[in-house]
XYZ file of C-alpha atoms in Angstrom:
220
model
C -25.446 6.548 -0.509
C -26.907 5.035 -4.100
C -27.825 1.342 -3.920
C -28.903 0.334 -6.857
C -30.072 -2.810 -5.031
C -32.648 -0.548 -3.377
C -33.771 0.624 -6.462
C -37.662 -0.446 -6.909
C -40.880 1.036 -8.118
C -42.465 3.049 -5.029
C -43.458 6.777 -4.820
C -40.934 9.227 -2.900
C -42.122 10.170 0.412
C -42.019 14.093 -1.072
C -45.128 13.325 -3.395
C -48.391 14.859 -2.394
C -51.547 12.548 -1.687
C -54.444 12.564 -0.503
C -53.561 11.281 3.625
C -50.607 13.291 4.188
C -51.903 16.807 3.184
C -54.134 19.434 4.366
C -54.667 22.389 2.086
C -54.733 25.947 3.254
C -56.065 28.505 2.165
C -55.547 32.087 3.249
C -57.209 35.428 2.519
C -58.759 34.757 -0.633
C -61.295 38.006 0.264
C -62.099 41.028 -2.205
C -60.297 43.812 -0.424
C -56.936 41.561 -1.283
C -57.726 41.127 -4.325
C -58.426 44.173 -5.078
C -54.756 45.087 -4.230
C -53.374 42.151 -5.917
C -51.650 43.130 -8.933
C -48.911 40.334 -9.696
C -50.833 38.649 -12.212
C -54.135 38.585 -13.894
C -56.669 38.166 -11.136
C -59.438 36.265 -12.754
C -56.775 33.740 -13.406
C -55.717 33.685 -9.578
C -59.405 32.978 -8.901
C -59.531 30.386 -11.384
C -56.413 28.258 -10.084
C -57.667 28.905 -6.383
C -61.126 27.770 -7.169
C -59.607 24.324 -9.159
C -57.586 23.839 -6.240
C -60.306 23.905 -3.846
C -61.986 21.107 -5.979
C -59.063 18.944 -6.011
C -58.861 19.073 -1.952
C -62.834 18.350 -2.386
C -62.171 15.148 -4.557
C -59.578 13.543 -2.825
C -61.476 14.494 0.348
C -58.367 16.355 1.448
C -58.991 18.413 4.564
C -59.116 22.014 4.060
C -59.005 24.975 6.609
C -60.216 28.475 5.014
C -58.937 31.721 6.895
C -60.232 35.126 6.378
C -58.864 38.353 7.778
C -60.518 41.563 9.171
C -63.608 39.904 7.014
C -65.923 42.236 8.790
C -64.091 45.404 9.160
C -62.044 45.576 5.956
C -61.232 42.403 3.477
C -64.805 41.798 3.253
C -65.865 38.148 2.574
C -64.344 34.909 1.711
C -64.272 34.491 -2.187
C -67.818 33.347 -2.831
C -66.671 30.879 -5.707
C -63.947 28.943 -2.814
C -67.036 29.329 -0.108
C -69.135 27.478 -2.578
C -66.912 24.370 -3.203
C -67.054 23.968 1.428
C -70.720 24.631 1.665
C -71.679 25.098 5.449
C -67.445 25.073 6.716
C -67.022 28.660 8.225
C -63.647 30.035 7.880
C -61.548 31.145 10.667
C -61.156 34.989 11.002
C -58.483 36.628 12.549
C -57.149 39.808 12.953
C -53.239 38.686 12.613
C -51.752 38.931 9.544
C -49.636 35.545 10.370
C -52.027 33.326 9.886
C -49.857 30.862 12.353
C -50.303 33.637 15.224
C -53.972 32.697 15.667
C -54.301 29.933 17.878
C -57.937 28.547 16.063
C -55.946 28.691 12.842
C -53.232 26.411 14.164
C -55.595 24.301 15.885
C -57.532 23.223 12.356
C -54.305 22.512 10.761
C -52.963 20.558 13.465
C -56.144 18.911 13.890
C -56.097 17.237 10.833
C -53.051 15.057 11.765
C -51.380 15.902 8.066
C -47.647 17.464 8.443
C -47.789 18.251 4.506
C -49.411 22.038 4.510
C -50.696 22.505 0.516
C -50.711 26.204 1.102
C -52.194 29.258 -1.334
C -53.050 32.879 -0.549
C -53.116 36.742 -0.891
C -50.958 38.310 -0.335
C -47.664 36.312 -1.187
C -45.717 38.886 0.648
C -47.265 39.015 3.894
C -50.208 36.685 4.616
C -48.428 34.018 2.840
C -44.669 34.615 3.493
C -45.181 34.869 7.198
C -46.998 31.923 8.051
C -44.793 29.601 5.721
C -41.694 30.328 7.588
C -43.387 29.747 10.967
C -44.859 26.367 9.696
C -41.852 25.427 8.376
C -39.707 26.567 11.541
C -42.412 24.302 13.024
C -41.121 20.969 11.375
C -44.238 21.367 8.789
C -43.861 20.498 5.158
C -44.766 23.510 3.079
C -45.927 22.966 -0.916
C -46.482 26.731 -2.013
C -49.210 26.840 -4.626
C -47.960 29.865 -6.539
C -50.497 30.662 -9.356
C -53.463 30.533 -6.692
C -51.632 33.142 -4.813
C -50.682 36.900 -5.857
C -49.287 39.846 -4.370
C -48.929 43.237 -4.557
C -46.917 43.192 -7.988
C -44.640 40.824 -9.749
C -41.678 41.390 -7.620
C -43.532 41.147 -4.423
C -44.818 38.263 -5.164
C -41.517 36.377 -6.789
C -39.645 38.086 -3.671
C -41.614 36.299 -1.074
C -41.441 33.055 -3.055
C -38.026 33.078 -3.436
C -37.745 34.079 0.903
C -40.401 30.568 1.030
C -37.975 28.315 -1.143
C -34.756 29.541 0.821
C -36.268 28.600 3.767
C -37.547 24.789 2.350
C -41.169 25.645 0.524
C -41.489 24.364 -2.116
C -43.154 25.376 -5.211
C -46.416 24.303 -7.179
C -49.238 24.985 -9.143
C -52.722 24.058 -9.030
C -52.913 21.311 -11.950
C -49.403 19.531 -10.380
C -50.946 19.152 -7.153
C -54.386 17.749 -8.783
C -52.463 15.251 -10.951
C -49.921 14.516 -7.675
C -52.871 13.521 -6.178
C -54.638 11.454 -8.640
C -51.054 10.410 -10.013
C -52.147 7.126 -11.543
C -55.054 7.056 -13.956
C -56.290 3.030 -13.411
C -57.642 4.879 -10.044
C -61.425 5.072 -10.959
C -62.806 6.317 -7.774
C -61.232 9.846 -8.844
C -60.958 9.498 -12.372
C -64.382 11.529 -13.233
C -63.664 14.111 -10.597
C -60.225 14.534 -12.067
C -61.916 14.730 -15.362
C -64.445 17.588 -14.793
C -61.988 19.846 -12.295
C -60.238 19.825 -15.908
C -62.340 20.430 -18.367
C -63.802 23.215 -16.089
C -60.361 24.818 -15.033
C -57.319 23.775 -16.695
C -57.851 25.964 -19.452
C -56.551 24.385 -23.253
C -55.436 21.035 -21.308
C -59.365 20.953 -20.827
C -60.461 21.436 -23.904
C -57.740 18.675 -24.679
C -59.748 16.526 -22.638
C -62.776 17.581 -24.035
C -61.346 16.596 -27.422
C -60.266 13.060 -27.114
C -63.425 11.962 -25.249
C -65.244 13.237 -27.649
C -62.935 11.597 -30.236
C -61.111 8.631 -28.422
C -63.750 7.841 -25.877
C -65.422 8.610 -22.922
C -62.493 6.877 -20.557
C -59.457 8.730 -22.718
C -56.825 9.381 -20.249
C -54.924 12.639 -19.466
């Protein structure tokens, strides 16, 4: 019920931050890409890579899973690899990611019940282990534009399966700024700054613009 008594400035317990997620990332491998035809790929690899960055700044734990790397997907994307030098992913041979024991063991390792979650494809390696993470009492934030699938309809398909079952939906920039979320915080400012200007397309070149014009410290 509404108390308007109880009505105070405090962040709802659904925001994002940087203690009470883990980010996931699944099967971002060139075989999968190669069959990934929902959107423009490049772009895919774009928002995966920013993502990636933003679990690096806020020190967010991440757990990378590859599948069939050897035998048939090939390698993890070199450009994600790059931003976790030295962390080996966890290959499997399940395409539910939450079948694989080692899998489940990193996410539940780091102690976070908010899974930031991203993948190829949407319709199977991404569908399947969202509904058993979420059957699992798991919070699931679906990171749609670093994900694809098959075609459009695949893709929107599975999302809309994820969001009837409690996912919910995000993109790559809203979970950076969730994160950040108040631009007095310093320590992440810069970081913030450059993920940005490197990733975020015309909102970077934005940024680009006023520090160049406003100042070095120009906000947003």
């Amino acid at each position: 019920m509404f108390d308007i008594a109880q009505v105070h400035a405090a962040p709802s317990a659904d925001l994002l931050t940087p203690d009470n997620s883990v980010m996931l990332f699944i099967d971002h491998q060139p075989q999968m890409f190669f069959g990934t035809g929902s959107g423009d790929r490049a772009a895919i690899i774009n928002s995966t890579v920013g993502l990636a960055k933003a679990a690096r700044a806020f020190d967010v734990p991440a757990v990378l899973t590859t599948v069939a790397a050897e035998s048939f997907s090939g390698p993890l994307l070199p450009q994600l690899a790059a931003v976790f030098p030295g962390q080996k992913a966890v290959d499997r041979t399940s395409m539910n990611a939450w079948e694989d024991e080692a899998l489940v063991e990193a996410v539940r390792a780091s102690g976070r019940k908010k899974i930031v979650l991203s993948g190829l494809w949407t319709e199977v390696c991404l569908v399947l282990p969202a509904l058993s993470a979420l059957a699992q009492g798991y919070e699931v934030y679906v990171v749609t534009d670093a994900s694809g699938g098959v075609s459009p309809a695949a893709h929107e398909h599975a999302l809309q399966r994820m969001l009837a079952a409690g996912a919910v939906p995000v993109t790559w920039v809203q979970v950076l700024l969730e994160l950040q979320r108040d631009w007095a915080r310093s320590e992440t400012y810069g970081a913030v700054m450059e993920i940005v200007k490197e990733h975020a397309g015309a909102y970077g070149l934005g940024v680009v613009y006023a520090q160049t014009v406003i100042g070095a410290h120009a906000a947003g």
